[in-house]
């Protein structure tokens, strides 16, 4: 078959859909070549396996998305048996568009929130406060209960969602939740506000349903490379197609700080990223900014500073979960992968600041009780640095060329921006061909307000991109 | 007429276009209510003045965009005489889509470059180096000569554009240039790489033609408020419709640093921006980083530092054009307007660092010769600051609530991020409700590579948003 010539399957699809659906608009595009490299297509020589159909028909009136899809698939039983592999369907009614001219302004987008703890609740507050245009929160779920809106996908009442979830919530079921969202004729975004591995593993299935994913959950992007690759291949912003669905995860690194979006811009415009270096943990930032500074102020021993951080709520319940560097390692992995380096948590060198003998003690209390025994160790490191006019900082490093990526306790001279960091700020520095002296982003990198800001920004970016 | 009921004009449009064009798809949307507030519509009670038409017809085959539009307008002479005011037209052929399934991936976007000096040339280098997908440079123009591609809008040869412009260039004509771009069935972006007021004044007309605008030229966004308002009302990213055409101008402030995109995100998500404070000028950054530091190094008098900056090419030919603060004032104005403060260059308080008696001397040479006479003045300011452990920095300030916006020579304590700035870096700090301790962006804010990076990022953002 010559390029661009219609094959028998395409002609048959066009004929059957035309006869049965009486469409006012029909577009059938053979996309088989785009899928030829997929594992499932190995050995298949058939050039008519994947099609994209856009069908505008009054016969869709009053039908859900799934019903519309069934109508089309129902027509093509023979073709599906004879080698047609998959259809991408756009099913619309003309009158729906004609009746709502406002559709031509910002596209209506549905939002479903998984996990309504601190961050999820704050996101609802921000969405409500801005009266965000044409963003409808149509579902929310905890690990136990969920509520979804009606088949018209009208927004849930954001003034009393807690009560509604409590009183009207049904048993949580993420499969049902995702299907409800994907049945909408409008684009839907699932916002994962959990920190769950199990939820992250569902992203590929959600993307396959056409749902975009926005999340501060690091697991899907720093976990197994296979999961990341799967998400990458399905999300239009990562696979290079630029088409929905998308996966945006700015708030996984530095919360709302524009870290990943900036990195993506650098990569896409052909800049050569050489190094990404940063203080990625608010906890470790606070700890070392206080413990190791050149200003001369003595803010106490290492263990005293850990104690203060714990009391201020800056640490995990067991501070070793911060000091072990794993949270930083996840962020390094995420940045590295976006910069084209296949980092893996299982092989990334991570310096655990927890003194060896304390890594295995049973409880957080015991750890805190014994930590002062190691103050001399940290004081010595600090003094050695100070002698050279340097400070200690716990940093994450992506070394694109040199292979020195990892999490490390390093020294920085007093003139370095990392040395004058204050409070619990994050700071991330990109060293690239365009920015040989570094592009630096600094600010609060933890907390529900800034995390939610990052999520909200991602949602708006997706809304601006969907047709 | 009841809401959503079709009026006589709409019915007539539908009938005439259907009969004459035999469209395979026709969509007529009454958008009159969106224009009801326009000055031109004052006193008009007719509810059928503006329509958006999407017409898919084989009769468009082989026609330019303008020819297609004429075909539709030609049908509606009666309606136009009787009060129909304007049509927004989408005119497509079905077969063009069917033949090119790749169209469903990143949308083809045309680029026309106005001004191919340092920045424009570098942009061409970056576009060529990345082999940017589906971005076609189809035209370029200097103030004297221009070249455009053919009616198929194939990309110009980026390996020899200088020779082609020289040898095949015709007399530059921005009207012809813009019309050529707007005649393309694909979306087109004009990149204004000039610093010209006259070119900036054309943005509204370009946007009206459906062309997006990307530019590092500050004039359109910091000039008369009326020009800014006009651009704002026509650009989908600024007027809230989210629809093409767009106006992106990240590189007007801090070159490629993500300043305006971050500010836009903060504003759109409902954050309350309180203050924007920054060292917005690479020249003034270099000058004061060297002249006023706490490290104890003596890097010379003020005039000596100006001389070094001039010799390194960091200043304008007449350094007073940097020292007078006007470049910073423009950037402050741009940031302020995006944050919702109607700053105006003519009323913004700007501290001119050029000593009074030297502001009126005729030549740059004379200025440089006489500047040492004022070294004592600057040395005294510097000493006073140093006594309090502070440094001098020339900053731009947007004070959203307090009305203290302007350009000022201020003192900062040694622990402040502005105090440890190095080289000619820019640094911008947003103080907001979400970021009470500040979100800081720092890095090279001048130079053709980083400016071009900012432009390229903007182009890709638009490409990701057009249908």
CSV table of C-alpha atoms in Angstrom, one decimal, chain A residues 17-284:
chain,number,residue,atom,x,y,z
A,17,UNK,CA,-19.4,4.6,11.1
A,18,UNK,CA,-20.9,6.8,8.3
A,19,UNK,CA,-23.8,4.5,7.7
A,20,UNK,CA,-24.7,3.8,11.4
A,21,UNK,CA,-23.8,7.1,13.1
A,22,UNK,CA,-24.7,9.5,10.4
A,23,UNK,CA,-21.9,11.8,11.6
A,24,UNK,CA,-21.9,15.5,10.8
A,25,UNK,CA,-18.1,15.2,11.0
A,26,UNK,CA,-15.9,12.1,10.7
A,27,UNK,CA,-12.2,11.9,10.7
A,28,UNK,CA,-10.3,8.5,10.6
A,29,UNK,CA,-6.5,8.7,11.0
A,30,UNK,CA,-4.3,5.7,10.6
A,31,UNK,CA,-1.8,5.9,13.5
A,32,UNK,CA,-0.4,2.4,13.2
A,33,UNK,CA,3.1,3.5,12.4
A,34,UNK,CA,3.3,5.2,15.7
A,35,UNK,CA,2.8,2.0,17.5
A,36,UNK,CA,4.9,-0.3,15.3
A,37,UNK,CA,7.7,-0.4,17.8
A,38,UNK,CA,5.5,-1.5,20.8
A,39,UNK,CA,6.3,-4.9,22.2
A,40,UNK,CA,2.7,-6.1,21.5
A,41,UNK,CA,3.1,-5.3,17.8
A,42,UNK,CA,6.3,-7.3,17.4
A,43,UNK,CA,6.1,-9.4,14.3
A,44,UNK,CA,2.9,-7.8,13.1
A,45,UNK,CA,3.2,-6.6,9.5
A,46,UNK,CA,-0.4,-5.4,9.3
A,47,UNK,CA,-0.3,-1.7,8.6
A,48,UNK,CA,-3.9,-1.1,9.9
A,49,UNK,CA,-3.7,-1.8,13.6
A,50,UNK,CA,-4.3,1.6,15.3
A,51,UNK,CA,-6.7,4.4,14.3
A,52,UNK,CA,-7.8,7.7,15.7
A,53,UNK,CA,-11.5,8.5,15.1
A,54,UNK,CA,-13.2,11.8,15.6
A,55,UNK,CA,-16.9,11.4,15.3
A,56,UNK,CA,-19.5,14.2,15.7
A,57,UNK,CA,-22.9,12.7,15.8
A,58,UNK,CA,-26.3,13.6,17.3
A,59,UNK,CA,-26.7,9.9,18.1
A,60,UNK,CA,-24.3,10.5,21.1
A,61,UNK,CA,-26.8,12.8,22.7
A,62,UNK,CA,-27.4,11.8,26.3
A,63,UNK,CA,-24.8,9.0,26.3
A,64,UNK,CA,-21.9,8.7,28.6
A,65,UNK,CA,-18.4,8.6,27.2
A,66,UNK,CA,-18.2,4.8,27.8
A,67,UNK,CA,-21.6,4.3,26.0
A,68,UNK,CA,-20.3,6.4,23.1
A,69,UNK,CA,-17.2,4.3,22.9
A,70,UNK,CA,-19.2,1.1,23.0
A,71,UNK,CA,-21.4,2.3,20.1
A,72,UNK,CA,-18.3,2.7,17.9
A,73,UNK,CA,-16.6,-0.5,19.1
A,74,UNK,CA,-19.8,-2.4,18.6
A,75,UNK,CA,-19.8,-1.4,14.9
A,76,UNK,CA,-16.3,-2.8,14.3
A,77,UNK,CA,-16.4,-6.3,15.7
A,78,UNK,CA,-15.2,-7.8,12.4
A,79,UNK,CA,-12.3,-5.5,12.1
A,80,UNK,CA,-11.2,-6.0,15.7
A,81,UNK,CA,-11.2,-9.8,15.1
A,82,UNK,CA,-9.1,-9.4,12.0
A,83,UNK,CA,-6.2,-7.5,13.4
A,84,UNK,CA,-7.4,-4.0,14.3
A,85,UNK,CA,-5.7,-3.5,17.6
A,86,UNK,CA,-6.9,-0.2,19.2
A,87,UNK,CA,-8.9,2.9,18.6
A,88,UNK,CA,-8.4,6.4,20.0
A,89,UNK,CA,-11.9,7.9,20.1
A,90,UNK,CA,-13.2,11.4,20.2
A,91,UNK,CA,-16.9,11.3,20.4
A,92,UNK,CA,-18.9,14.6,20.4
A,93,UNK,CA,-22.3,16.0,19.7
A,94,UNK,CA,-22.6,19.1,17.6
A,95,UNK,CA,-25.4,20.6,19.5
A,96,UNK,CA,-23.6,20.6,22.8
A,97,UNK,CA,-21.0,22.9,21.3
A,98,UNK,CA,-23.6,25.0,19.6
A,99,UNK,CA,-25.5,25.6,22.7
A,100,UNK,CA,-22.5,26.7,24.8
A,101,UNK,CA,-20.4,29.3,23.1
A,102,UNK,CA,-18.5,29.7,26.3
A,103,UNK,CA,-16.9,26.3,25.6
A,104,UNK,CA,-14.6,28.2,23.3
A,105,UNK,CA,-13.0,29.9,26.3
A,106,UNK,CA,-11.0,28.0,28.9
A,107,UNK,CA,-11.8,24.4,28.5
A,108,UNK,CA,-13.8,22.8,31.2
A,109,UNK,CA,-11.6,20.4,33.2
A,110,UNK,CA,-12.7,18.0,35.9
A,111,UNK,CA,-10.6,17.4,39.0
A,112,UNK,CA,-10.6,14.3,41.2
A,113,UNK,CA,-8.5,14.4,44.3
A,114,UNK,CA,-7.0,11.3,45.8
A,115,UNK,CA,-6.1,12.0,49.5
A,116,UNK,CA,-7.6,15.0,51.2
A,117,UNK,CA,-5.1,15.4,54.1
A,118,UNK,CA,-3.1,18.6,54.7
A,119,UNK,CA,-2.1,19.1,51.0
A,120,UNK,CA,-5.4,18.0,49.5
A,121,UNK,CA,-7.4,20.2,51.9
A,122,UNK,CA,-5.3,23.2,51.2
A,123,UNK,CA,-5.7,22.6,47.4
A,124,UNK,CA,-9.5,22.7,47.9
A,125,UNK,CA,-9.1,26.0,49.9
A,126,UNK,CA,-7.0,27.5,47.1
A,127,UNK,CA,-9.4,26.3,44.3
A,128,UNK,CA,-12.3,27.7,46.2
A,129,UNK,CA,-10.7,31.0,47.1
A,130,UNK,CA,-9.8,31.8,43.4
A,131,UNK,CA,-13.2,30.7,42.1
A,132,UNK,CA,-11.0,29.0,39.5
A,133,UNK,CA,-12.7,29.3,36.2
A,134,UNK,CA,-14.0,26.1,34.6
A,135,UNK,CA,-12.2,23.8,37.0
A,136,UNK,CA,-14.7,21.5,38.6
A,137,UNK,CA,-13.8,19.3,41.6
A,138,UNK,CA,-16.1,16.4,40.8
A,139,UNK,CA,-14.6,13.7,43.1
A,140,UNK,CA,-12.5,13.2,46.2
A,141,UNK,CA,-11.4,10.1,48.0
A,142,UNK,CA,-9.5,9.0,51.1
A,143,UNK,CA,-8.3,5.5,51.6
A,144,UNK,CA,-11.6,4.7,53.1
A,145,UNK,CA,-14.4,6.8,51.6
A,146,UNK,CA,-15.1,8.6,48.4
A,147,UNK,CA,-17.7,10.9,46.9
A,148,UNK,CA,-18.2,11.7,43.2
A,149,UNK,CA,-20.5,14.1,41.6
A,150,UNK,CA,-23.4,13.3,39.2
A,151,UNK,CA,-23.3,12.4,35.5
A,152,UNK,CA,-23.3,16.0,34.6
A,153,UNK,CA,-20.0,16.5,36.4
A,154,UNK,CA,-21.1,19.5,38.3
A,155,UNK,CA,-18.7,20.7,40.9
A,156,UNK,CA,-19.0,19.3,44.4
A,157,UNK,CA,-19.9,21.8,47.2
A,158,UNK,CA,-16.4,23.0,48.3
A,159,UNK,CA,-17.9,24.7,51.4
A,160,UNK,CA,-18.9,21.5,53.1
A,161,UNK,CA,-16.9,18.7,51.5
A,162,UNK,CA,-15.7,17.3,54.8
A,163,UNK,CA,-19.3,16.7,56.0
A,164,UNK,CA,-20.3,15.4,52.6
A,165,UNK,CA,-17.4,13.0,52.5
A,166,UNK,CA,-18.2,11.8,56.1
A,167,UNK,CA,-22.0,11.5,55.6
A,168,UNK,CA,-22.4,10.7,51.9
A,169,UNK,CA,-19.1,9.0,51.2
A,170,UNK,CA,-19.2,5.4,49.9
A,171,UNK,CA,-16.5,2.8,50.2
A,172,UNK,CA,-13.4,4.1,48.4
A,173,UNK,CA,-12.6,2.4,45.1
A,174,UNK,CA,-9.9,3.9,42.9
A,175,UNK,CA,-11.0,1.9,39.9
A,176,UNK,CA,-14.6,3.2,40.1
A,177,UNK,CA,-13.2,6.7,40.8
A,178,UNK,CA,-11.0,6.8,37.8
A,179,UNK,CA,-13.6,5.3,35.5
A,180,UNK,CA,-16.1,8.0,36.6
A,181,UNK,CA,-13.6,10.7,35.7
A,182,UNK,CA,-12.8,9.1,32.4
A,183,UNK,CA,-16.4,8.8,31.5
A,184,UNK,CA,-16.7,12.6,31.3
A,185,UNK,CA,-16.8,14.2,27.8
A,186,UNK,CA,-14.4,16.9,29.3
A,187,UNK,CA,-10.8,16.3,30.2
A,188,UNK,CA,-10.2,15.1,33.7
A,189,UNK,CA,-7.2,15.3,36.0
A,190,UNK,CA,-6.5,13.0,38.9
A,191,UNK,CA,-4.5,14.8,41.7
A,192,UNK,CA,-2.7,12.3,43.8
A,193,UNK,CA,-2.1,13.9,47.2
A,194,UNK,CA,-1.0,10.7,48.9
A,195,UNK,CA,2.6,9.5,49.4
A,196,UNK,CA,1.5,6.0,48.4
A,197,UNK,CA,3.5,3.6,46.3
A,198,UNK,CA,0.3,1.7,45.5
A,199,UNK,CA,-1.4,4.8,44.2
A,200,UNK,CA,1.6,5.8,42.1
A,201,UNK,CA,1.5,2.4,40.4
A,202,UNK,CA,-1.9,3.2,39.0
A,203,UNK,CA,-0.7,6.2,37.0
A,204,UNK,CA,-0.1,4.3,33.8
A,205,UNK,CA,-3.7,2.9,33.9
A,206,UNK,CA,-5.1,6.3,34.6
A,207,UNK,CA,-3.1,7.8,31.7
A,208,UNK,CA,-4.4,5.0,29.5
A,209,UNK,CA,-7.9,6.0,30.4
A,210,UNK,CA,-7.0,9.5,29.1
A,211,UNK,CA,-6.7,11.0,32.6
A,212,UNK,CA,-4.0,13.5,33.3
A,213,UNK,CA,-2.1,13.1,36.5
A,214,UNK,CA,-0.8,15.9,38.8
A,215,UNK,CA,0.9,15.0,42.0
A,216,UNK,CA,3.4,15.9,44.8
A,217,UNK,CA,3.9,12.1,45.4
A,218,UNK,CA,7.5,11.3,44.6
A,219,UNK,CA,6.9,7.5,44.3
A,220,UNK,CA,5.9,7.3,40.7
A,221,UNK,CA,8.9,9.3,39.4
A,222,UNK,CA,11.6,8.1,41.8
A,223,UNK,CA,10.6,4.5,42.1
A,224,UNK,CA,11.3,1.6,39.7
A,225,UNK,CA,12.6,2.9,36.4
A,226,UNK,CA,10.1,0.7,34.6
A,227,UNK,CA,7.2,2.5,36.3
A,228,UNK,CA,8.7,5.9,35.3
A,229,UNK,CA,9.3,4.7,31.7
A,230,UNK,CA,5.7,3.6,31.6
A,231,UNK,CA,4.4,7.0,32.8
A,232,UNK,CA,6.8,8.7,30.5
A,233,UNK,CA,5.6,6.8,27.4
A,234,UNK,CA,2.0,7.6,28.1
A,235,UNK,CA,2.2,11.3,29.2
A,236,UNK,CA,2.2,13.8,26.3
A,237,UNK,CA,4.5,16.2,28.0
A,238,UNK,CA,7.1,13.5,28.6
A,239,UNK,CA,6.9,11.4,25.4
A,240,UNK,CA,7.2,14.3,23.0
A,241,UNK,CA,3.8,14.2,21.4
A,242,UNK,CA,2.6,17.2,23.4
A,243,UNK,CA,-0.9,15.8,23.5
A,244,UNK,CA,-3.2,15.0,26.5
A,245,UNK,CA,-3.1,13.2,28.8
A,246,UNK,CA,-0.3,14.8,30.8
A,247,UNK,CA,1.7,14.0,33.9
A,248,UNK,CA,2.8,17.1,35.8
A,249,UNK,CA,4.8,16.7,39.1
A,250,UNK,CA,6.4,20.0,39.8
A,251,UNK,CA,5.6,19.8,43.5
A,252,UNK,CA,7.6,16.5,44.0
A,253,UNK,CA,10.8,18.6,44.1
A,254,UNK,CA,11.0,21.8,46.1
A,255,UNK,CA,7.2,22.0,46.4
A,256,UNK,CA,5.9,25.0,44.4
A,257,UNK,CA,9.4,26.2,43.5
A,258,UNK,CA,9.7,26.2,39.7
A,259,UNK,CA,12.4,23.5,39.6
A,260,UNK,CA,11.1,20.8,37.2
A,261,UNK,CA,9.5,23.2,34.8
A,262,UNK,CA,12.7,25.2,34.5
A,263,UNK,CA,14.7,22.0,34.1
A,264,UNK,CA,12.3,20.8,31.4
A,265,UNK,CA,12.7,24.2,29.6
A,266,UNK,CA,16.5,23.9,29.7
A,267,UNK,CA,16.4,20.3,28.3
A,268,UNK,CA,13.8,21.0,25.6
A,269,UNK,CA,15.6,24.0,24.2
A,270,UNK,CA,18.8,22.0,23.8
A,271,UNK,CA,20.8,23.4,26.8
A,272,UNK,CA,23.4,21.0,28.1
A,273,UNK,CA,22.7,20.5,31.8
A,274,UNK,CA,26.0,19.6,33.5
A,275,UNK,CA,25.1,19.6,37.2
A,276,UNK,CA,22.1,20.0,39.4
A,277,UNK,CA,23.1,20.7,43.0
A,278,UNK,CA,20.7,21.5,45.8
A,279,UNK,CA,19.6,21.6,49.3
A,280,UNK,CA,16.4,19.7,48.7
A,281,UNK,CA,15.2,19.0,52.2
A,282,UNK,CA,13.7,21.7,54.4
A,283,UNK,CA,14.6,19.6,57.5
A,284,UNK,CA,18.3,19.2,56.6
